[in-house]
């Protein structure tokens, strides 16, 4: 059974979803979240780590995540988790790393399907020309997250 929790962050209300001791969802809440909202040990830990991230005190997360998707999406998401804090990669870079250099558009689609934003840092993927493109939370949120990481990068 999924448990939902809403967290007021600097980028807006985030909805966290827990299922079987894994975070399975983390996204900007569009008002359609579940009314079944309660706090668990894992949700409390996730909120604490997100708060530390937003304050610039955390660069990595220690949260168990389970992201459901296709095999290619999972390969892409694993590559996203390897992008260091405060750095970016292009869609083409991720496509090559995921084993299919011609799949830049498919990488974009996988990013769009990422169920756990920030923990799987799809905001770190940019256009080949360095432009900020393709973020479900909006370009302003993507810019905020990248600027936050650049500001606090060691």
PDB file of C-alpha atoms in Angstrom:
ATOM      1  CA  UNK A   1       0.000   0.000   0.000  1.00  0.00           C
ATOM      2  CA  UNK A   2       1.406   3.362  -1.011  1.00  0.00           C
ATOM      3  CA  UNK A   3       1.809   6.017   1.638  1.00  0.00           C
ATOM      4  CA  UNK A   4       1.882   9.642   0.542  1.00  0.00           C
ATOM      5  CA  UNK A   5       3.465  12.631   2.238  1.00  0.00           C
ATOM      6  CA  UNK A   6       3.531  16.264   1.157  1.00  0.00           C
ATOM      7  CA  UNK A   7       6.632  18.335   1.782  1.00  0.00           C
ATOM      8  CA  UNK A   8       6.864  22.101   1.329  1.00  0.00           C
ATOM      9  CA  UNK A   9      10.169  22.683  -0.435  1.00  0.00           C
ATOM     10  CA  UNK A  10      11.807  25.774  -1.955  1.00  0.00           C
ATOM     11  CA  UNK A  11      10.590  24.624  -5.400  1.00  0.00           C
ATOM     12  CA  UNK A  12       6.992  23.972  -4.326  1.00  0.00           C
ATOM     13  CA  UNK A  13       5.018  21.187  -2.696  1.00  0.00           C
ATOM     14  CA  UNK A  14       6.651  17.823  -3.298  1.00  0.00           C
ATOM     15  CA  UNK A  15       4.654  14.630  -3.053  1.00  0.00           C
ATOM     16  CA  UNK A  16       6.608  11.671  -1.721  1.00  0.00           C
ATOM     17  CA  UNK A  17       5.316   8.129  -2.204  1.00  0.00           C
ATOM     18  CA  UNK A  18       6.510   5.176  -0.169  1.00  0.00           C
ATOM     19  CA  UNK A  19       5.732   1.555  -0.938  1.00  0.00           C
ATOM     20  CA  UNK A  20       7.232  -1.467   0.847  1.00  0.00           C
ATOM     21  CA  UNK A  21      10.046   0.581   2.449  1.00  0.00           C
ATOM     22  CA  UNK A  22      11.114   2.221  -0.826  1.00  0.00           C
ATOM     23  CA  UNK A  23      10.529   5.702  -2.158  1.00  0.00           C
ATOM     24  CA  UNK A  24       8.676   5.056  -5.427  1.00  0.00           C
ATOM     25  CA  UNK A  25       7.546   8.583  -6.210  1.00  0.00           C
ATOM     26  CA  UNK A  26       8.881  12.100  -5.716  1.00  0.00           C
ATOM     27  CA  UNK A  27       7.339  14.825  -7.827  1.00  0.00           C
ATOM     28  CA  UNK A  28       5.939  18.325  -7.732  1.00  0.00           C
ATOM     29  CA  UNK A  29       2.377  18.053  -6.486  1.00  0.00           C
ATOM     30  CA  UNK A  30      -0.154  19.399  -8.947  1.00  0.00           C
ATOM     31  CA  UNK A  31      -2.966  19.235  -6.420  1.00  0.00           C
ATOM     32  CA  UNK A  32      -3.990  15.702  -7.389  1.00  0.00           C
ATOM     33  CA  UNK A  33      -2.182  14.015  -4.490  1.00  0.00           C
ATOM     34  CA  UNK A  34      -3.765  11.413  -2.273  1.00  0.00           C
ATOM     35  CA  UNK A  35      -5.537  12.429   0.913  1.00  0.00           C
ATOM     36  CA  UNK A  36      -3.919   9.416   2.636  1.00  0.00           C
ATOM     37  CA  UNK A  37      -0.915  11.366   3.851  1.00  0.00           C
ATOM     38  CA  UNK A  38       1.060  10.263   6.864  1.00  0.00           C
ATOM     39  CA  UNK A  39       4.638  10.185   8.022  1.00  0.00           C
ATOM     40  CA  UNK A  40       6.786   7.063   8.372  1.00  0.00           C
ATOM     41  CA  UNK A  41      10.414   6.595   9.368  1.00  0.00           C
ATOM     42  CA  UNK A  42      11.457   6.446   5.695  1.00  0.00           C
ATOM     43  CA  UNK A  43       9.399   9.489   4.715  1.00  0.00           C
ATOM     44  CA  UNK A  44      10.810  11.404   7.688  1.00  0.00           C
ATOM     45  CA  UNK A  45      14.356  10.460   6.614  1.00  0.00           C
ATOM     46  CA  UNK A  46      13.611  11.480   3.026  1.00  0.00           C
ATOM     47  CA  UNK A  47      12.272  14.878   4.120  1.00  0.00           C
ATOM     48  CA  UNK A  48      15.340  15.388   6.328  1.00  0.00           C
ATOM     49  CA  UNK A  49      17.722  14.541   3.467  1.00  0.00           C
ATOM     50  CA  UNK A  50      15.790  16.736   1.014  1.00  0.00           C
ATOM     51  CA  UNK A  51      15.896  19.619   3.509  1.00  0.00           C
ATOM     52  CA  UNK A  52      19.654  19.147   3.842  1.00  0.00           C
ATOM     53  CA  UNK A  53      19.948  19.088   0.038  1.00  0.00           C
ATOM     54  CA  UNK A  54      17.982  22.317  -0.333  1.00  0.00           C
ATOM     55  CA  UNK A  55      20.109  23.991   2.351  1.00  0.00           C
ATOM     56  CA  UNK A  56      23.315  22.948   0.545  1.00  0.00           C
ATOM     57  CA  UNK A  57      24.426  20.505   3.249  1.00  0.00           C
ATOM     58  CA  UNK A  58      23.810  17.264   1.317  1.00  0.00           C
ATOM     59  CA  UNK A  59      25.214  16.221  -2.059  1.00  0.00           C
ATOM     60  CA  UNK A  60      24.169  12.542  -2.063  1.00  0.00           C
ATOM     61  CA  UNK A  61      21.112  10.691  -0.839  1.00  0.00           C
ATOM     62  CA  UNK A  62      20.931   7.548   1.257  1.00  0.00           C
ATOM     63  CA  UNK A  63      17.332   6.671   0.457  1.00  0.00           C
ATOM     64  CA  UNK A  64      16.138   3.312  -0.883  1.00  0.00           C
ATOM     65  CA  UNK A  65      14.496   4.021  -4.243  1.00  0.00           C
ATOM     66  CA  UNK A  66      12.499   1.688  -6.476  1.00  0.00           C
ATOM     67  CA  UNK A  67      11.742   3.143  -9.878  1.00  0.00           C
ATOM     68  CA  UNK A  68       9.511   1.100 -12.160  1.00  0.00           C
ATOM     69  CA  UNK A  69      10.099   1.358 -15.893  1.00  0.00           C
ATOM     70  CA  UNK A  70      11.389  -0.364 -18.985  1.00  0.00           C
ATOM     71  CA  UNK A  71      14.875  -1.854 -19.089  1.00  0.00           C
ATOM     72  CA  UNK A  72      16.117   1.104 -21.143  1.00  0.00           C
ATOM     73  CA  UNK A  73      14.561   3.605 -18.719  1.00  0.00           C
ATOM     74  CA  UNK A  74      16.254   1.837 -15.807  1.00  0.00           C
ATOM     75  CA  UNK A  75      19.615   2.007 -17.629  1.00  0.00           C
ATOM     76  CA  UNK A  76      19.109   5.729 -18.195  1.00  0.00           C
ATOM     77  CA  UNK A  77      18.095   6.325 -14.578  1.00  0.00           C
ATOM     78  CA  UNK A  78      21.173   4.440 -13.366  1.00  0.00           C
ATOM     79  CA  UNK A  79      23.339   6.708 -15.526  1.00  0.00           C
ATOM     80  CA  UNK A  80      21.596   9.764 -14.085  1.00  0.00           C
ATOM     81  CA  UNK A  81      22.494   8.622 -10.581  1.00  0.00           C
ATOM     82  CA  UNK A  82      26.157   8.563 -11.655  1.00  0.00           C
ATOM     83  CA  UNK A  83      26.207  12.259 -12.627  1.00  0.00           C
ATOM     84  CA  UNK A  84      28.110  14.000  -9.828  1.00  0.00           C
ATOM     85  CA  UNK A  85      26.461  16.724  -7.783  1.00  0.00           C
ATOM     86  CA  UNK A  86      26.899  20.096  -9.453  1.00  0.00           C
ATOM     87  CA  UNK A  87      27.696  18.617 -12.871  1.00  0.00           C
ATOM     88  CA  UNK A  88      25.643  18.065 -16.003  1.00  0.00           C
ATOM     89  CA  UNK A  89      25.599  15.686 -18.944  1.00  0.00           C
ATOM     90  CA  UNK A  90      23.905  15.968 -22.318  1.00  0.00           C
ATOM     91  CA  UNK A  91      21.166  13.664 -23.523  1.00  0.00           C
ATOM     92  CA  UNK A  92      23.715  12.269 -25.992  1.00  0.00           C
ATOM     93  CA  UNK A  93      26.203  11.586 -23.186  1.00  0.00           C
ATOM     94  CA  UNK A  94      23.561   9.614 -21.297  1.00  0.00           C
ATOM     95  CA  UNK A  95      22.512   7.732 -24.450  1.00  0.00           C
ATOM     96  CA  UNK A  96      26.130   6.638 -25.034  1.00  0.00           C
ATOM     97  CA  UNK A  97      26.588   5.646 -21.399  1.00  0.00           C
ATOM     98  CA  UNK A  98      23.340   3.646 -21.504  1.00  0.00           C
ATOM     99  CA  UNK A  99      24.646   1.695 -24.507  1.00  0.00           C
ATOM    100  CA  UNK A 100      22.697   3.312 -27.344  1.00  0.00           C
ATOM    101  CA  UNK A 101      24.475   6.423 -28.701  1.00  0.00           C
ATOM    102  CA  UNK A 102      21.649   7.268 -31.110  1.00  0.00           C
ATOM    103  CA  UNK A 103      18.957   7.266 -28.414  1.00  0.00           C
ATOM    104  CA  UNK A 104      19.103  10.899 -27.249  1.00  0.00           C
ATOM    105  CA  UNK A 105      15.353  11.327 -27.732  1.00  0.00           C
ATOM    106  CA  UNK A 106      14.663   8.092 -25.875  1.00  0.00           C
ATOM    107  CA  UNK A 107      16.807   9.436 -23.019  1.00  0.00           C
ATOM    108  CA  UNK A 108      14.571  12.508 -22.977  1.00  0.00           C
ATOM    109  CA  UNK A 109      11.526  10.268 -22.805  1.00  0.00           C
ATOM    110  CA  UNK A 110      13.078   8.242 -19.961  1.00  0.00           C
ATOM    111  CA  UNK A 111      13.858  11.454 -18.085  1.00  0.00           C
ATOM    112  CA  UNK A 112      10.241  12.502 -18.505  1.00  0.00           C
ATOM    113  CA  UNK A 113       9.143   9.174 -16.995  1.00  0.00           C
ATOM    114  CA  UNK A 114      11.515   9.431 -14.010  1.00  0.00           C
ATOM    115  CA  UNK A 115       9.214   8.823 -11.028  1.00  0.00           C
ATOM    116  CA  UNK A 116      11.671  10.079  -8.400  1.00  0.00           C
ATOM    117  CA  UNK A 117      12.946  13.559  -9.262  1.00  0.00           C
ATOM    118  CA  UNK A 118      16.006  14.879  -7.409  1.00  0.00           C
ATOM    119  CA  UNK A 119      16.855  11.434  -5.970  1.00  0.00           C
ATOM    120  CA  UNK A 120      17.349  10.323  -9.572  1.00  0.00           C
ATOM    121  CA  UNK A 121      18.746  13.656 -10.789  1.00  0.00           C
ATOM    122  CA  UNK A 122      17.171  14.133 -14.207  1.00  0.00           C
ATOM    123  CA  UNK A 123      17.622  17.897 -13.737  1.00  0.00           C
ATOM    124  CA  UNK A 124      21.344  17.365 -14.438  1.00  0.00           C
ATOM    125  CA  UNK A 125      20.682  16.478 -18.085  1.00  0.00           C
ATOM    126  CA  UNK A 126      20.934  19.362 -20.548  1.00  0.00           C
ATOM    127  CA  UNK A 127      20.896  19.950 -24.277  1.00  0.00           C
ATOM    128  CA  UNK A 128      24.018  19.283 -26.353  1.00  0.00           C
ATOM    129  CA  UNK A 129      24.497  23.047 -26.684  1.00  0.00           C
ATOM    130  CA  UNK A 130      24.294  23.559 -22.911  1.00  0.00           C
ATOM    131  CA  UNK A 131      20.701  24.768 -22.935  1.00  0.00           C
ATOM    132  CA  UNK A 132      18.257  23.898 -20.182  1.00  0.00           C
ATOM    133  CA  UNK A 133      15.599  21.841 -21.904  1.00  0.00           C
ATOM    134  CA  UNK A 134      13.082  19.152 -21.103  1.00  0.00           C
ATOM    135  CA  UNK A 135      12.225  19.133 -17.416  1.00  0.00           C
ATOM    136  CA  UNK A 136       8.809  18.064 -16.166  1.00  0.00           C
ATOM    137  CA  UNK A 137       8.955  20.468 -13.250  1.00  0.00           C
ATOM    138  CA  UNK A 138       9.612  23.372 -15.592  1.00  0.00           C
ATOM    139  CA  UNK A 139      12.793  25.090 -16.711  1.00  0.00           C
ATOM    140  CA  UNK A 140      12.728  27.514 -13.749  1.00  0.00           C
ATOM    141  CA  UNK A 141      12.843  24.586 -11.301  1.00  0.00           C
ATOM    142  CA  UNK A 142      15.615  22.890 -13.299  1.00  0.00           C
ATOM    143  CA  UNK A 143      17.633  26.127 -13.236  1.00  0.00           C
ATOM    144  CA  UNK A 144      17.024  26.500  -9.494  1.00  0.00           C
ATOM    145  CA  UNK A 145      18.297  22.977  -8.776  1.00  0.00           C
ATOM    146  CA  UNK A 146      21.369  23.353 -10.992  1.00  0.00           C
ATOM    147  CA  UNK A 147      22.189  26.781  -9.514  1.00  0.00           C
ATOM    148  CA  UNK A 148      21.758  25.385  -5.988  1.00  0.00           C
ATOM    149  CA  UNK A 149      24.214  22.589  -6.728  1.00  0.00           C
ATOM    150  CA  UNK A 150      26.738  24.893  -8.389  1.00  0.00           C
ATOM    151  CA  UNK A 151      26.567  27.270  -5.427  1.00  0.00           C
ATOM    152  CA  UNK A 152      27.269  24.493  -2.905  1.00  0.00           C
ATOM    153  CA  UNK A 153      29.624  22.312  -4.938  1.00  0.00           C
ATOM    154  CA  UNK A 154      32.741  21.504  -2.923  1.00  0.00           C
TER     155      UNK A 154
END
